[in-house]
Amino acid sequence: GEDVEQSLFLSVREGDSSVINCTYTDSSSTYLYWYKQEPGAGLQLLTYIFSNMDMKQDQRLTVLLNKKDKHLSLRIADTQTGDSAIYFCAESRGNQGGKLIFGQGTELSVKP
Amino acid sequence: GAVVSQHPSWVICKSGTSVKIECRSLDFQATTMFWYRQFPKQSLMLMATSNEGSKATYEQGVEKDKFLINHASLTLSTLTVTSAHPEDSSFYICSPAGQGNYNSPLHFGNGTRLTVT
């Protein structure tokens, strides 16, 4: 199947860490992405990980990939109110010419 | 990061009219353009893939005669919603990709919000 699944909502307090989870089904995925979408706006690429990596850290963002379980997570350290948005994970399948399969999006709400 | 210019940002049109959306890749040659659609509170779904100089490939359930795609050059692709109806109201987003680098991080335009009245 083509499903990429995420939980729909996450609420955290400012300063806490946020962990957004994603599962995917296709083991041939080459790149896995995290995008951020603020209300009424387009997609902002946050970070990505190649499928042969386990972890990638970029400032406050840490991506963990468990290829065996087909599980991807995005951890945001010291979450701020400006991080409130919808976060999409997506997988890219090279054998399909770069088509991205998106999850449903996780709405992150950061409370002061 | 890649610069993608998409316009208009939003458009309101009457039912039955056509709307053209432009997507420009400003800093690399986009041999491929992906067009996505996002309904409210839903995820992005790929509509079609266009390659410069050839016909677009449409995903299942997307009417090629309704959503006309022109990939006129390596920096410009257009999506025309013909005879728009209220059910076509959606957020349309483009994503260009360069030659052979489909697996590079893919960037998106800021999207066009179409409202058909």
mmCIF file of N, CA and C in Angstrom, chain A:
data_model
loop_
_atom_site.group_PDB
_atom_site.id
_atom_site.type_symbol
_atom_site.label_atom_id
_atom_site.label_comp_id
_atom_site.label_asym_id
_atom_site.label_seq_id
_atom_site.Cartn_x
_atom_site.Cartn_y
_atom_site.Cartn_z
ATOM 1 N N GLY A 1 0.813 -1.190 0.000
ATOM 2 C CA GLY A 1 0.000 0.000 0.000
ATOM 3 C C GLY A 1 0.852 1.247 0.000
ATOM 4 N N GLU A 2 0.180 2.395 -0.111
ATOM 5 C CA GLU A 2 0.903 3.649 -0.193
ATOM 6 C C GLU A 2 0.762 4.480 1.048
ATOM 7 N N ASP A 3 0.214 3.912 2.139
ATOM 8 C CA ASP A 3 -0.133 4.747 3.269
ATOM 9 C C ASP A 3 1.066 5.250 4.048
ATOM 10 N N VAL A 4 0.993 6.532 4.355
ATOM 11 C CA VAL A 4 1.899 7.156 5.310
ATOM 12 C C VAL A 4 0.988 7.708 6.392
ATOM 13 N N GLU A 5 1.231 7.297 7.617
ATOM 14 C CA GLU A 5 0.288 7.653 8.671
ATOM 15 C C GLU A 5 0.942 8.440 9.788
ATOM 16 N N GLN A 6 0.175 9.399 10.276
ATOM 17 C CA GLN A 6 0.608 10.231 11.397
ATOM 18 C C GLN A 6 -0.576 10.405 12.335
ATOM 19 N N SER A 7 -0.257 10.672 13.592
ATOM 20 C CA SER A 7 -1.330 11.070 14.496
ATOM 21 C C SER A 7 -1.741 12.489 14.119
ATOM 22 N N LEU A 8 -3.001 12.823 14.365
ATOM 23 C CA LEU A 8 -3.536 14.072 13.836
ATOM 24 C C LEU A 8 -3.230 15.294 14.702
ATOM 25 N N PHE A 9 -3.104 15.087 16.007
ATOM 26 C CA PHE A 9 -2.938 16.239 16.895
ATOM 27 C C PHE A 9 -1.863 15.965 17.940
ATOM 28 N N LEU A 10 -1.180 17.039 18.325
ATOM 29 C CA LEU A 10 -0.230 16.972 19.433
ATOM 30 C C LEU A 10 -0.249 18.324 20.121
ATOM 31 N N SER A 11 -0.361 18.298 21.440
ATOM 32 C CA SER A 11 -0.364 19.547 22.192
ATOM 33 C C SER A 11 0.739 19.484 23.233
ATOM 34 N N VAL A 12 1.572 20.519 23.281
ATOM 35 C CA VAL A 12 2.668 20.562 24.248
ATOM 36 C C VAL A 12 2.728 21.955 24.849
ATOM 37 N N ARG A 13 3.480 22.053 25.932
ATOM 38 C CA ARG A 13 3.703 23.355 26.562
ATOM 39 C C ARG A 13 5.001 23.948 26.040
ATOM 40 N N GLU A 14 5.020 25.238 25.969
ATOM 41 C CA GLU A 14 6.212 25.953 25.516
ATOM 42 C C GLU A 14 7.420 25.526 26.354
ATOM 43 N N GLY A 15 8.521 25.232 25.664
ATOM 44 C CA GLY A 15 9.735 24.816 26.350
ATOM 45 C C GLY A 15 9.911 23.310 26.419
ATOM 46 N N ASP A 16 8.803 22.583 26.285
ATOM 47 C CA ASP A 16 8.901 21.115 26.276
ATOM 48 C C ASP A 16 9.399 20.637 24.919
ATOM 49 N N SER A 17 9.713 19.356 24.860
ATOM 50 C CA SER A 17 10.044 18.737 23.574
ATOM 51 C C SER A 17 8.777 18.183 22.934
ATOM 52 N N SER A 18 8.730 18.243 21.626
ATOM 53 C CA SER A 18 7.615 17.657 20.875
ATOM 54 C C SER A 18 8.163 16.490 20.071
ATOM 55 N N VAL A 19 7.409 15.421 20.025
ATOM 56 C CA VAL A 19 7.796 14.289 19.188
ATOM 57 C C VAL A 19 6.617 13.948 18.291
ATOM 58 N N ILE A 20 6.838 14.065 17.012
ATOM 59 C CA ILE A 20 5.810 13.753 16.028
ATOM 60 C C ILE A 20 6.220 12.473 15.320
ATOM 61 N N ASN A 21 5.301 11.527 15.288
ATOM 62 C CA ASN A 21 5.606 10.208 14.739
ATOM 63 C C ASN A 21 4.947 9.963 13.395
ATOM 64 N N CYS A 22 5.568 9.087 12.628
ATOM 65 C CA CYS A 22 5.093 8.789 11.280
ATOM 66 C C CYS A 22 5.458 7.350 10.954
ATOM 67 N N THR A 23 4.543 6.638 10.347
ATOM 68 C CA THR A 23 4.865 5.297 9.859
ATOM 69 C C THR A 23 4.605 5.252 8.364
ATOM 70 N N TYR A 24 5.386 4.472 7.686
ATOM 71 C CA TYR A 24 5.226 4.344 6.249
ATOM 72 C C TYR A 24 5.276 2.867 5.899
ATOM 73 N N THR A 25 4.935 2.554 4.653
ATOM 74 C CA THR A 25 4.781 1.135 4.321
ATOM 75 C C THR A 25 5.773 0.638 3.285
ATOM 76 N N ASP A 26 6.355 1.551 2.514
ATOM 77 C CA ASP A 26 7.161 1.077 1.389
ATOM 78 C C ASP A 26 8.641 1.080 1.745
ATOM 79 N N SER A 27 9.221 -0.084 1.788
ATOM 80 C CA SER A 27 10.635 -0.183 2.181
ATOM 81 C C SER A 27 11.573 0.325 1.088
ATOM 82 N N SER A 28 11.032 0.618 -0.090
ATOM 83 C CA SER A 28 11.899 1.130 -1.152
ATOM 84 C C SER A 28 12.060 2.641 -1.082
ATOM 85 N N SER A 29 11.445 3.260 -0.078
ATOM 86 C CA SER A 29 11.569 4.714 0.062
ATOM 87 C C SER A 29 13.035 5.104 0.150
ATOM 88 N N THR A 30 13.377 6.150 -0.537
ATOM 89 C CA THR A 30 14.764 6.585 -0.572
ATOM 90 C C THR A 30 15.011 7.745 0.377
ATOM 91 N N TYR A 31 14.202 8.782 0.274
ATOM 92 C CA TYR A 31 14.299 9.901 1.197
ATOM 93 C C TYR A 31 12.996 10.027 1.977
ATOM 94 N N LEU A 32 13.131 10.489 3.199
ATOM 95 C CA LEU A 32 11.949 10.778 4.024
ATOM 96 C C LEU A 32 12.072 12.219 4.505
ATOM 97 N N TYR A 33 10.962 12.929 4.419
ATOM 98 C CA TYR A 33 10.988 14.371 4.639
ATOM 99 C C TYR A 33 10.039 14.781 5.763
ATOM 100 N N TRP A 34 10.371 15.900 6.346
ATOM 101 C CA TRP A 34 9.431 16.578 7.234
ATOM 102 C C TRP A 34 9.215 17.994 6.703
ATOM 103 N N TYR A 35 7.935 18.331 6.532
ATOM 104 C CA TYR A 35 7.549 19.663 6.085
ATOM 105 C C TYR A 35 6.679 20.316 7.148
ATOM 106 N N LYS A 36 6.752 21.644 7.174
ATOM 107 C CA LYS A 36 5.925 22.428 8.090
ATOM 108 C C LYS A 36 4.991 23.299 7.258
ATOM 109 N N GLN A 37 3.731 23.355 7.668
ATOM 110 C CA GLN A 37 2.776 24.204 6.972
ATOM 111 C C GLN A 37 2.044 25.062 7.979
ATOM 112 N N GLU A 38 2.221 26.360 7.855
ATOM 113 C CA GLU A 38 1.483 27.292 8.696
ATOM 114 C C GLU A 38 0.161 27.619 8.014
ATOM 115 N N PRO A 39 -0.809 28.121 8.774
ATOM 116 C CA PRO A 39 -2.148 28.356 8.205
ATOM 117 C C PRO A 39 -2.112 29.187 6.933
ATOM 118 N N GLY A 40 -2.742 28.690 5.893
ATOM 119 C CA GLY A 40 -2.841 29.418 4.632
ATOM 120 C C GLY A 40 -1.568 29.505 3.823
ATOM 121 N N ALA A 41 -0.530 28.829 4.274
ATOM 122 C CA ALA A 41 0.766 28.950 3.597
ATOM 123 C C ALA A 41 1.135 27.646 2.897
ATOM 124 N N GLY A 42 2.219 27.710 2.126
ATOM 125 C CA GLY A 42 2.724 26.529 1.454
ATOM 126 C C GLY A 42 3.538 25.669 2.387
ATOM 127 N N LEU A 43 4.293 24.774 1.811
ATOM 128 C CA LEU A 43 5.085 23.848 2.602
ATOM 129 C C LEU A 43 6.516 24.348 2.740
ATOM 130 N N GLN A 44 7.004 24.269 3.957
ATOM 131 C CA GLN A 44 8.392 24.623 4.224
ATOM 132 C C GLN A 44 9.149 23.346 4.545
ATOM 133 N N LEU A 45 10.187 23.065 3.768
ATOM 134 C CA LEU A 45 10.993 21.890 4.066
ATOM 135 C C LEU A 45 11.766 22.127 5.359
ATOM 136 N N LEU A 46 11.564 21.243 6.330
ATOM 137 C CA LEU A 46 12.259 21.377 7.607
ATOM 138 C C LEU A 46 13.562 20.591 7.599
ATOM 139 N N THR A 47 13.447 19.344 7.257
ATOM 140 C CA THR A 47 14.599 18.467 7.268
ATOM 141 C C THR A 47 14.245 17.202 6.501
ATOM 142 N N TYR A 48 15.259 16.409 6.221
ATOM 143 C CA TYR A 48 15.041 15.160 5.507
ATOM 144 C C TYR A 48 16.126 14.181 5.922
ATOM 145 N N ILE A 49 15.873 12.924 5.646
ATOM 146 C CA ILE A 49 16.851 11.900 5.996
ATOM 147 C C ILE A 49 16.892 10.875 4.888
ATOM 148 N N PHE A 50 18.065 10.446 4.559
ATOM 149 C CA PHE A 50 18.220 9.404 3.558
ATOM 150 C C PHE A 50 17.949 8.074 4.230
ATOM 151 N N SER A 51 17.437 7.129 3.483
ATOM 152 C CA SER A 51 16.937 5.898 4.089
ATOM 153 C C SER A 51 18.019 5.013 4.691
ATOM 154 N N ASN A 52 19.283 5.284 4.417
ATOM 155 C CA ASN A 52 20.331 4.455 5.020
ATOM 156 C C ASN A 52 20.898 5.090 6.286
ATOM 157 N N MET A 53 20.239 6.172 6.735
ATOM 158 C CA MET A 53 20.655 6.825 7.973
ATOM 159 C C MET A 53 19.694 6.454 9.097
ATOM 160 N N ASP A 54 20.180 6.532 10.318
ATOM 161 C CA ASP A 54 19.337 6.268 11.483
ATOM 162 C C ASP A 54 18.884 7.548 12.164
ATOM 163 N N MET A 55 19.722 8.561 12.085
ATOM 164 C CA MET A 55 19.430 9.776 12.815
ATOM 165 C C MET A 55 20.044 10.970 12.103
ATOM 166 N N LYS A 56 19.361 12.073 12.237
ATOM 167 C CA LYS A 56 19.918 13.316 11.726
ATOM 168 C C LYS A 56 19.506 14.431 12.662
ATOM 169 N N GLN A 57 20.475 15.273 13.024
ATOM 170 C CA GLN A 57 20.157 16.381 13.926
ATOM 171 C C GLN A 57 20.488 17.691 13.249
ATOM 172 N N ASP A 58 19.581 18.644 13.391
ATOM 173 C CA ASP A 58 19.781 19.953 12.799
ATOM 174 C C ASP A 58 19.206 20.973 13.768
ATOM 175 N N GLN A 59 20.087 21.562 14.566
ATOM 176 C CA GLN A 59 19.698 22.544 15.581
ATOM 177 C C GLN A 59 18.655 21.936 16.513
ATOM 178 N N ARG A 60 17.452 22.471 16.562
ATOM 179 C CA ARG A 60 16.456 21.944 17.504
ATOM 180 C C ARG A 60 15.745 20.698 16.986
ATOM 181 N N LEU A 61 16.033 20.319 15.755
ATOM 182 C CA LEU A 61 15.311 19.211 15.148
ATOM 183 C C LEU A 61 16.154 17.947 15.138
ATOM 184 N N THR A 62 15.546 16.847 15.544
ATOM 185 C CA THR A 62 16.197 15.536 15.467
ATOM 186 C C THR A 62 15.249 14.578 14.760
ATOM 187 N N VAL A 63 15.750 13.951 13.730
ATOM 188 C CA VAL A 63 14.961 12.958 13.009
ATOM 189 C C VAL A 63 15.525 11.586 13.330
ATOM 190 N N LEU A 64 14.651 10.675 13.702
ATOM 191 C CA LEU A 64 15.033 9.291 13.941
ATOM 192 C C LEU A 64 14.321 8.408 12.925
ATOM 193 N N LEU A 65 15.060 7.492 12.362
ATOM 194 C CA LEU A 65 14.482 6.574 11.388
ATOM 195 C C LEU A 65 14.742 5.141 11.816
ATOM 196 N N ASN A 66 13.688 4.383 11.967
ATOM 197 C CA ASN A 66 13.775 2.948 12.246
ATOM 198 C C ASN A 66 13.277 2.241 10.994
ATOM 199 N N LYS A 67 14.224 1.848 10.185
ATOM 200 C CA LYS A 67 13.844 1.303 8.895
ATOM 201 C C LYS A 67 13.163 -0.061 9.036
ATOM 202 N N LYS A 68 13.581 -0.805 10.047
ATOM 203 C CA LYS A 68 12.997 -2.128 10.259
ATOM 204 C C LYS A 68 11.497 -2.017 10.545
ATOM 205 N N ASP A 69 11.150 -1.043 11.392
ATOM 206 C CA ASP A 69 9.748 -0.853 11.754
ATOM 207 C C ASP A 69 9.057 0.159 10.841
ATOM 208 N N LYS A 70 9.803 0.746 9.901
ATOM 209 C CA LYS A 70 9.260 1.766 9.001
ATOM 210 C C LYS A 70 8.639 2.907 9.813
ATOM 211 N N HIS A 71 9.414 3.388 10.754
ATOM 212 C CA HIS A 71 8.938 4.416 11.664
ATOM 213 C C HIS A 71 9.890 5.594 11.627
ATOM 214 N N LEU A 72 9.315 6.765 11.492
ATOM 215 C CA LEU A 72 10.062 8.018 11.409
ATOM 216 C C LEU A 72 9.537 8.956 12.481
ATOM 217 N N SER A 73 10.427 9.668 13.134
ATOM 218 C CA SER A 73 9.952 10.641 14.109
ATOM 219 C C SER A 73 10.717 11.943 13.963
ATOM 220 N N LEU A 74 10.041 13.004 14.372
ATOM 221 C CA LEU A 74 10.637 14.337 14.392
ATOM 222 C C LEU A 74 10.536 14.865 15.812
ATOM 223 N N ARG A 75 11.672 15.167 16.388
ATOM 224 C CA ARG A 75 11.687 15.733 17.734
ATOM 225 C C ARG A 75 12.076 17.202 17.628
ATOM 226 N N ILE A 76 11.264 18.042 18.237
ATOM 227 C CA ILE A 76 11.552 19.474 18.284
ATOM 228 C C ILE A 76 11.884 19.804 19.731
ATOM 229 N N ALA A 77 13.111 20.207 19.967
ATOM 230 C CA ALA A 77 13.518 20.559 21.319
ATOM 231 C C ALA A 77 13.089 21.989 21.635
ATOM 232 N N ASP A 78 12.814 22.245 22.913
ATOM 233 C CA ASP A 78 12.490 23.598 23.378
ATOM 234 C C ASP A 78 11.427 24.218 22.470
ATOM 235 N N THR A 79 10.300 23.535 22.378
ATOM 236 C CA THR A 79 9.235 23.955 21.464
ATOM 237 C C THR A 79 8.738 25.356 21.806
ATOM 238 N N GLN A 80 8.576 26.169 20.783
ATOM 239 C CA GLN A 80 8.114 27.545 20.936
ATOM 240 C C GLN A 80 6.720 27.707 20.321
ATOM 241 N N THR A 81 6.041 28.792 20.700
ATOM 242 C CA THR A 81 4.698 29.021 20.144
ATOM 243 C C THR A 81 4.753 29.169 18.625
ATOM 244 N N GLY A 82 5.869 29.667 18.120
ATOM 245 C CA GLY A 82 6.016 29.798 16.673
ATOM 246 C C GLY A 82 6.147 28.478 15.946
ATOM 247 N N ASP A 83 6.312 27.410 16.716
ATOM 248 C CA ASP A 83 6.367 26.079 16.100
ATOM 249 C C ASP A 83 4.967 25.519 15.847
ATOM 250 N N SER A 84 3.948 26.194 16.346
ATOM 251 C CA SER A 84 2.577 25.730 16.112
ATOM 252 C C SER A 84 2.291 25.740 14.615
ATOM 253 N N ALA A 85 1.928 24.595 14.089
ATOM 254 C CA ALA A 85 1.710 24.441 12.649
ATOM 255 C C ALA A 85 1.276 23.003 12.401
ATOM 256 N N ILE A 86 1.108 22.673 11.134
ATOM 257 C CA ILE A 86 0.864 21.280 10.764
ATOM 258 C C ILE A 86 2.157 20.724 10.180
ATOM 259 N N TYR A 87 2.530 19.555 10.641
ATOM 260 C CA TYR A 87 3.771 18.921 10.208
ATOM 261 C C TYR A 87 3.432 17.681 9.384
ATOM 262 N N PHE A 88 4.002 17.637 8.192
ATOM 263 C CA PHE A 88 3.768 16.506 7.304
ATOM 264 C C PHE A 88 5.043 15.695 7.146
ATOM 265 N N CYS A 89 4.926 14.394 7.275
ATOM 266 C CA CYS A 89 6.029 13.553 6.824
ATOM 267 C C CYS A 89 5.691 13.093 5.421
ATOM 268 N N ALA A 90 6.722 12.799 4.664
ATOM 269 C CA ALA A 90 6.529 12.368 3.286
ATOM 270 C C ALA A 90 7.664 11.444 2.894
ATOM 271 N N GLU A 91 7.354 10.498 2.039
ATOM 272 C CA GLU A 91 8.387 9.614 1.540
ATOM 273 C C GLU A 91 8.511 9.798 0.032
ATOM 274 N N SER A 92 9.735 9.673 -0.419
ATOM 275 C CA SER A 92 10.032 9.810 -1.840
ATOM 276 C C SER A 92 10.500 8.469 -2.361
ATOM 277 N N ARG A 93 9.900 8.045 -3.425
ATOM 278 C CA ARG A 93 10.261 6.766 -4.006
ATOM 279 C C ARG A 93 10.976 7.021 -5.313
ATOM 280 N N GLY A 94 12.246 6.751 -5.314
ATOM 281 C CA GLY A 94 13.042 7.066 -6.494
ATOM 282 C C GLY A 94 12.564 6.365 -7.731
ATOM 283 N N ASN A 95 12.034 5.163 -7.581
ATOM 284 C CA ASN A 95 11.590 4.437 -8.767
ATOM 285 C C ASN A 95 10.275 4.966 -9.319
ATOM 286 N N GLN A 96 9.712 5.971 -8.661
ATOM 287 C CA GLN A 96 8.508 6.606 -9.175
ATOM 288 C C GLN A 96 8.786 8.056 -9.558
ATOM 289 N N GLY A 97 10.036 8.330 -9.835
ATOM 290 C CA GLY A 97 10.374 9.648 -10.353
ATOM 291 C C GLY A 97 10.176 10.775 -9.384
ATOM 292 N N GLY A 98 10.330 10.513 -8.117
ATOM 293 C CA GLY A 98 10.279 11.607 -7.156
ATOM 294 C C GLY A 98 8.922 11.904 -6.593
ATOM 295 N N LYS A 99 7.925 11.108 -6.899
ATOM 296 C CA LYS A 99 6.595 11.316 -6.340
ATOM 297 C C LYS A 99 6.669 11.239 -4.827
ATOM 298 N N LEU A 100 6.069 12.202 -4.176
ATOM 299 C CA LEU A 100 6.023 12.215 -2.721
ATOM 300 C C LEU A 100 4.686 11.690 -2.238
ATOM 301 N N ILE A 101 4.728 10.824 -1.245
ATOM 302 C CA ILE A 101 3.522 10.360 -0.574
ATOM 303 C C ILE A 101 3.506 11.009 0.798
ATOM 304 N N PHE A 102 2.458 11.746 1.076
ATOM 305 C CA PHE A 102 2.373 12.502 2.316
ATOM 306 C C PHE A 102 1.505 11.791 3.344
ATOM 307 N N GLY A 103 1.853 11.999 4.596
ATOM 308 C CA GLY A 103 0.957 11.638 5.685
ATOM 309 C C GLY A 103 -0.146 12.673 5.792
ATOM 310 N N GLN A 104 -1.062 12.431 6.724
ATOM 311 C CA GLN A 104 -2.224 13.304 6.870
ATOM 312 C C GLN A 104 -1.887 14.623 7.543
ATOM 313 N N GLY A 105 -0.716 14.682 8.147
ATOM 314 C CA GLY A 105 -0.336 15.897 8.855
ATOM 315 C C GLY A 105 -0.673 15.819 10.330
ATOM 316 N N THR A 106 0.228 16.302 11.159
ATOM 317 C CA THR A 106 0.020 16.388 12.607
ATOM 318 C C THR A 106 -0.063 17.855 12.985
ATOM 319 N N GLU A 107 -1.168 18.230 13.585
ATOM 320 C CA GLU A 107 -1.327 19.615 14.012
ATOM 321 C C GLU A 107 -0.700 19.777 15.389
ATOM 322 N N LEU A 108 0.363 20.546 15.447
ATOM 323 C CA LEU A 108 1.064 20.795 16.704
ATOM 324 C C LEU A 108 0.571 22.098 17.310
ATOM 325 N N SER A 109 0.111 22.017 18.528
ATOM 326 C CA SER A 109 -0.352 23.190 19.253
ATOM 327 C C SER A 109 0.570 23.407 20.444
ATOM 328 N N VAL A 110 1.175 24.570 20.520
ATOM 329 C CA VAL A 110 2.100 24.878 21.604
ATOM 330 C C VAL A 110 1.454 25.910 22.509
ATOM 331 N N LYS A 111 1.272 25.530 23.751
ATOM 332 C CA LYS A 111 0.601 26.417 24.700
ATOM 333 C C LYS A 111 1.639 27.129 25.568
ATOM 334 N N PRO A 112 1.415 28.429 25.805
ATOM 335 C CA PRO A 112 2.396 29.188 26.600
ATOM 336 C C PRO A 112 2.394 28.759 28.063
#
